[in-house]
Tab-separated table of C-alpha atoms and ligand atoms in Angstrom:
chain	number	residue	atom	x	y	z
A	1	MET	CA	-31.804	-17.530	11.409
A	2	ASP	CA	-29.322	-15.226	13.124
A	3	ILE	CA	-25.820	-16.489	13.903
A	4	SER	CA	-23.380	-14.241	15.748
A	5	VAL	CA	-19.736	-15.138	16.318
A	6	LEU	CA	-17.335	-13.615	18.844
A	7	SER	CA	-13.758	-14.072	17.595
A	8	ILE	CA	-10.435	-12.244	17.393
A	9	PHE	CA	-9.943	-13.633	13.852
A	10	PRO	CA	-13.130	-12.439	12.124
A	11	ARG	CA	-11.701	-12.821	8.587
A	12	MET	CA	-11.527	-16.596	9.008
A	13	PHE	CA	-15.324	-16.536	8.625
A	14	ASP	CA	-15.007	-15.111	5.087
A	15	ALA	CA	-14.808	-18.808	4.109
A	16	LEU	CA	-18.555	-19.020	4.836
A	17	ASN	CA	-19.315	-16.637	1.950
A	18	GLU	CA	-18.640	-19.558	-0.447
A	19	SER	CA	-20.749	-22.503	-1.572
A	20	VAL	CA	-23.950	-23.573	0.143
A	21	ILE	CA	-23.588	-21.368	3.235
A	22	GLY	CA	-22.781	-18.358	1.013
A	23	LYS	CA	-25.988	-19.088	-0.955
A	24	ALA	CA	-27.956	-19.396	2.314
A	25	GLN	CA	-26.809	-15.878	3.209
A	26	GLU	CA	-27.784	-14.560	-0.254
A	27	LYS	CA	-31.218	-16.199	0.105
A	28	GLY	CA	-31.714	-14.493	3.491
A	29	LEU	CA	-31.879	-17.827	5.345
A	30	LEU	CA	-28.810	-16.908	7.407
A	31	ASP	CA	-27.776	-13.549	8.835
A	32	LEU	CA	-24.147	-14.053	9.946
A	33	ASN	CA	-22.694	-11.392	12.205
A	34	VAL	CA	-19.000	-11.729	13.179
A	35	ILE	CA	-17.850	-9.546	16.077
A	36	ASP	CA	-14.156	-8.915	16.775
A	37	PHE	CA	-14.105	-8.814	20.566
A	38	ARG	CA	-10.660	-7.165	20.479
A	39	ASP	CA	-12.689	-4.025	19.633
A	40	PHE	CA	-14.046	-4.177	23.210
A	41	THR	CA	-10.733	-4.155	25.098
A	42	THR	CA	-10.138	-1.231	27.463
A	43	ASP	CA	-6.333	-1.236	27.688
A	44	LYS	CA	-4.028	0.688	25.350
A	45	GLN	CA	-2.496	-2.406	23.794
A	46	ASN	CA	-5.830	-4.165	23.146
A	47	HIS	CA	-4.984	-7.249	25.199
A	48	VAL	CA	-7.642	-9.950	25.348
A	49	ASP	CA	-5.599	-12.418	27.435
A	50	ASP	CA	-3.598	-12.580	30.659
A	51	ALA	CA	-1.677	-15.081	32.827
A	52	PRO	CA	-3.608	-17.464	35.119
A	53	TYR	CA	-3.937	-16.701	38.851
A	54	GLY	CA	-2.043	-19.330	40.846
A	55	GLY	CA	0.593	-19.672	38.142
A	56	GLY	CA	1.037	-22.100	35.290
A	57	VAL	CA	1.905	-21.975	31.635
A	58	GLY	CA	0.018	-20.133	28.927
A	59	MET	CA	-2.483	-17.331	28.747
A	60	LEU	CA	-6.226	-17.158	29.357
A	61	LEU	CA	-8.898	-15.154	27.586
A	62	GLN	CA	-10.133	-12.431	29.933
A	63	ALA	CA	-13.815	-12.085	30.804
A	64	GLN	CA	-14.226	-8.328	30.215
A	65	PRO	CA	-13.941	-8.114	26.383
A	66	ILE	CA	-16.365	-11.044	25.986
A	67	TYR	CA	-18.880	-9.531	28.463
A	68	ASP	CA	-18.748	-6.156	26.702
A	69	ALA	CA	-19.073	-7.725	23.229
A	70	MET	CA	-22.120	-9.730	24.421
A	71	ASN	CA	-23.652	-6.608	25.920
A	72	HIS	CA	-23.172	-4.816	22.585
A	73	LEU	CA	-24.782	-7.750	20.752
A	74	ASP	CA	-27.793	-7.777	23.126
A	75	LYS	CA	-28.404	-4.088	22.380
A	76	GLN	CA	-27.900	-4.527	18.621
A	77	LYS	CA	-30.061	-7.668	18.454
A	78	PRO	CA	-32.326	-8.053	21.497
A	79	GLY	CA	-34.064	-11.371	22.166
A	80	LYS	CA	-33.476	-14.939	23.261
A	81	LYS	CA	-30.119	-16.441	22.333
A	82	ARG	CA	-28.443	-19.829	22.573
A	83	VAL	CA	-24.836	-19.081	23.510
A	84	VAL	CA	-22.305	-21.778	22.605
A	85	LEU	CA	-18.791	-21.788	24.023
A	86	LEU	CA	-16.224	-23.805	22.066
A	87	ASP	CA	-14.304	-25.894	24.545
A	88	PRO	CA	-12.436	-29.206	24.080
A	89	ALA	CA	-13.979	-30.219	27.435
A	90	GLY	CA	-17.544	-29.559	26.210
A	91	LYS	CA	-20.274	-31.955	25.135
A	92	THR	CA	-19.434	-33.595	21.796
A	93	PHE	CA	-21.275	-32.084	18.832
A	94	ASP	CA	-23.336	-34.487	16.683
A	95	THR	CA	-26.236	-34.614	14.198
A	96	ASN	CA	-28.870	-34.311	16.913
A	97	MET	CA	-27.217	-31.168	18.280
A	98	ALA	CA	-27.069	-29.705	14.736
A	99	ARG	CA	-30.799	-30.416	14.320
A	100	SER	CA	-31.534	-28.733	17.642
A	101	PHE	CA	-29.351	-25.680	16.825
A	102	ALA	CA	-31.280	-25.351	13.530
A	103	GLN	CA	-34.480	-24.694	15.547
A	104	GLU	CA	-33.006	-21.605	17.269
A	105	GLU	CA	-33.742	-18.038	16.267
A	106	HIS	CA	-30.346	-16.743	17.309
A	107	LEU	CA	-27.166	-18.764	17.897
A	108	VAL	CA	-24.039	-17.154	19.347
A	109	PHE	CA	-20.629	-18.846	19.198
A	110	ILE	CA	-17.770	-17.710	21.454
A	111	CYS	CA	-14.370	-18.708	20.037
A	112	GLY	CA	-11.636	-19.122	22.628
A	113	HIS	CA	-7.887	-19.220	22.114
A	114	TYR	CA	-4.694	-19.786	24.053
A	115	GLU	CA	-4.937	-22.242	26.949
A	116	GLY	CA	-8.571	-21.462	27.686
A	117	PHE	CA	-10.569	-18.672	29.312
A	118	ASP	CA	-11.484	-17.114	32.626
A	119	GLU	CA	-14.144	-19.388	34.173
A	120	ARG	CA	-16.486	-16.407	34.713
A	121	ILE	CA	-17.172	-16.299	30.934
A	122	LYS	CA	-19.332	-19.391	31.497
A	123	ASP	CA	-22.063	-17.289	33.182
A	124	LEU	CA	-22.900	-15.983	29.672
A	125	VAL	CA	-23.088	-19.430	28.139
A	126	THR	CA	-25.954	-21.928	27.627
A	127	ASP	CA	-23.900	-24.753	26.009
A	128	GLU	CA	-20.254	-25.831	26.190
A	129	VAL	CA	-19.491	-27.805	23.037
A	130	SER	CA	-16.535	-29.652	21.456
A	131	ILE	CA	-16.281	-31.123	17.947
A	132	GLY	CA	-14.076	-33.995	19.124
A	133	ASP	CA	-11.145	-35.091	21.237
A	134	TYR	CA	-8.405	-32.895	19.810
A	135	ILE	CA	-7.033	-29.424	20.523
A	136	LEU	CA	-6.937	-26.710	17.873
A	137	THR	CA	-5.358	-23.250	18.034
A	138	GLY	CA	-8.799	-21.652	18.348
A	139	GLY	CA	-12.550	-22.224	18.342
A	140	GLU	CA	-13.006	-20.759	14.837
A	141	LEU	CA	-12.753	-23.973	12.785
A	142	PRO	CA	-15.062	-25.902	15.161
A	143	THR	CA	-17.541	-22.999	14.933
A	144	MET	CA	-17.493	-23.070	11.127
A	145	SER	CA	-18.039	-26.850	11.160
A	146	MET	CA	-21.030	-26.442	13.459
A	147	ILE	CA	-22.517	-23.577	11.398
A	148	ASP	CA	-22.239	-25.726	8.257
A	149	ALA	CA	-23.743	-28.842	9.882
A	150	THR	CA	-26.542	-26.746	11.462
A	151	MET	CA	-27.518	-24.833	8.307
A	152	ARG	CA	-27.987	-28.109	6.396
A	153	PHE	CA	-31.033	-28.693	8.642
A	154	VAL	CA	-32.584	-25.288	7.864
A	155	PRO	CA	-35.317	-25.732	5.209
A	156	GLY	CA	-34.332	-24.236	1.837
A	157	VAL	CA	-30.569	-24.341	2.412
A	158	LEU	CA	-29.892	-27.570	0.516
A	159	GLY	CA	-30.911	-27.913	-3.129
A	160	ASN	CA	-34.315	-28.979	-4.391
A	161	ASN	CA	-35.744	-32.267	-3.091
A	162	PHE	CA	-32.638	-32.981	-1.022
A	163	SER	CA	-32.886	-32.993	2.734
A	164	ALA	CA	-30.325	-33.589	5.472
A	165	GLU	CA	-32.939	-35.768	7.168
A	166	GLU	CA	-32.652	-38.403	4.442
A	167	GLU	CA	-29.012	-39.389	4.590
A	168	SER	CA	-26.835	-41.604	6.765
A	169	PHE	CA	-26.588	-40.630	10.428
A	170	SER	CA	-30.203	-39.392	10.157
A	171	HIS	CA	-31.648	-42.911	9.743
A	172	GLY	CA	-28.715	-44.213	11.764
A	173	LEU	CA	-26.902	-46.310	9.137
A	174	LEU	CA	-23.823	-45.490	7.070
A	175	GLU	CA	-24.358	-44.826	3.363
A	176	TYR	CA	-24.441	-47.676	0.827
A	177	PRO	CA	-21.884	-47.591	-2.063
A	178	GLN	CA	-22.869	-45.377	-5.008
A	179	TYR	CA	-21.790	-45.233	-8.647
A	180	THR	CA	-22.226	-42.877	-11.587
A	181	ARG	CA	-21.262	-43.160	-15.282
A	182	PRO	CA	-19.483	-44.925	-16.908
A	183	ALA	CA	-20.827	-48.435	-16.134
A	184	ASP	CA	-17.320	-49.822	-16.748
A	185	PHE	CA	-14.437	-47.640	-15.518
A	186	ARG	CA	-11.054	-49.177	-16.446
A	187	GLY	CA	-12.445	-52.661	-15.968
A	188	LYS	CA	-14.150	-51.823	-12.646
A	189	LYS	CA	-17.846	-52.545	-13.234
A	190	VAL	CA	-20.926	-51.133	-11.513
A	191	PRO	CA	-22.829	-53.884	-9.581
A	192	GLU	CA	-25.304	-55.434	-12.056
A	193	VAL	CA	-28.354	-54.952	-9.812
A	194	LEU	CA	-28.013	-51.131	-10.110
A	195	THR	CA	-28.433	-51.246	-13.897
A	196	SER	CA	-31.204	-53.903	-13.773
A	197	GLY	CA	-34.075	-51.422	-13.482
A	198	ASN	CA	-35.630	-53.580	-10.721
A	199	HIS	CA	-36.373	-50.954	-8.059
A	200	GLU	CA	-37.296	-53.426	-5.321
A	201	LYS	CA	-34.065	-55.415	-5.833
A	202	ILE	CA	-32.086	-52.144	-5.814
A	203	ARG	CA	-33.745	-51.032	-2.550
A	204	ILE	CA	-32.908	-54.346	-0.845
A	205	TRP	CA	-29.296	-54.331	-2.173
A	206	ARG	CA	-28.757	-50.776	-0.883
A	207	LEU	CA	-30.232	-51.547	2.517
A	208	LYS	CA	-28.074	-54.667	2.840
A	209	GLU	CA	-24.884	-52.840	1.829
A	210	ALA	CA	-25.673	-50.000	4.278
A	211	LEU	CA	-26.121	-52.600	7.029
A	212	ARG	CA	-22.889	-54.375	5.987
A	213	LYS	CA	-20.837	-51.167	6.084
A	214	THR	CA	-22.330	-50.166	9.429
A	215	LEU	CA	-21.716	-53.627	10.938
A	216	ILE	CA	-18.052	-53.581	9.844
A	217	ARG	CA	-17.133	-49.952	10.520
A	218	ARG	CA	-19.528	-48.711	13.181
A	219	PRO	CA	-21.185	-51.609	15.045
A	220	ASP	CA	-21.866	-49.117	17.874
A	221	LEU	CA	-24.437	-47.381	15.623
A	222	LEU	CA	-26.443	-50.608	15.272
A	223	GLU	CA	-26.978	-50.665	19.053
A	224	THR	CA	-28.759	-47.304	19.004
A	225	ILE	CA	-31.403	-47.995	16.324
A	226	ASP	CA	-34.580	-50.071	16.191
A	227	LEU	CA	-34.076	-52.541	13.341
A	228	SER	CA	-37.078	-53.645	11.265
A	229	ASN	CA	-37.675	-57.376	10.666
A	230	GLU	CA	-36.340	-56.931	7.131
A	231	GLU	CA	-33.148	-55.332	8.476
A	232	LYS	CA	-32.693	-58.119	11.057
A	233	LYS	CA	-33.059	-60.743	8.307
A	234	LEU	CA	-30.499	-58.965	6.076
A	235	LEU	CA	-28.066	-58.644	9.013
A	236	ASN	CA	-28.325	-62.395	9.622
A	237	GLU	CA	-27.563	-63.000	5.924
A	238	ILE	CA	-24.508	-60.729	6.171
A	239	ARG	CA	-23.264	-62.492	9.316
A	240	SER	CA	-23.593	-65.941	7.697
A	241	GLU	CA	-21.650	-64.657	4.661
A	242	MET	CA	-18.744	-63.535	6.871
B	1	4G0	C1	-10.835	-23.361	25.201
B	1	4G0	C2	-12.397	-26.286	20.665
B	1	4G0	C3	-10.690	-23.102	23.850
B	1	4G0	C4	-9.920	-24.125	25.885
B	1	4G0	C5	-11.517	-25.230	20.905
B	1	4G0	C6	-8.661	-24.349	23.847
B	1	4G0	C7	-10.539	-27.630	19.991
B	1	4G0	C8	-11.912	-27.503	20.207
B	1	4G0	C9	-9.576	-23.581	23.171
B	1	4G0	C10	-8.805	-24.622	25.209
B	1	4G0	C11	-10.161	-25.446	20.691
B	1	4G0	C12	-12.827	-28.654	19.926
B	1	4G0	C13	-8.115	-25.808	27.254
B	1	4G0	C14	-6.692	-25.890	25.226
B	1	4G0	C15	-9.416	-23.303	21.716
B	1	4G0	N1	-9.696	-26.625	20.229
B	1	4G0	N2	-12.348	-29.885	19.950
B	1	4G0	N3	-9.192	-24.482	20.943
B	1	4G0	N4	-7.885	-25.429	25.894
B	1	4G0	O1	-14.019	-28.437	19.692
């Protein structure tokens, strides 16, 4: 898939040349194109921001450099695009949005700075998105988070026989506790059932522990999923143990 980013700090995206996303680029699964929209300013001092009409503190990103950078991108890579504006007031990003982004041919992220942007930028945008209720100095880190979460849903990006569809959040429960060697680490032992070799017992133990963790930490998640009869029975066991 194609991902284009409009940012005045293009080198921040060098971080995506590492690890799994770096590999995805090497494999040709991702073509990442970072555009410095400061290159599209028309004034001598390359300003991308100005004071708000009506007064107030702080500076706003101007519309013109973003419009011209988008126009350049449309000529360089014609075709349908999903254009995401990073905005703390946007819709909160989640797994379902990542899955939906992964279906797109071309995603464009516009990274804002300062105290926001000229409202007219929004005419270029299909989605206004936030990664959560906090303010950062720019949209770059949220964009990198979303690129990472999105690429995990692109087939071939994660290693062999591992799929983003199989883990917590996808089936709606938090992950059960996991252990690796040694079986006894400084007196802390691995639960016996996991070394028993009884696959059915292990499956039930894992399901119960996933339900327990979800009930304690994120009871809101239990409201959104259809529980099987087995899961309802295990939840009742957990409640009577509490
Ligand atoms: C637009 C996104 C962009 C407006 C961007 C700030 C956090 C997020 C920015 C503002 C961002 C997020 C109104 C402060 C840049 N910070 N939570 N900073 N305002 O996704």
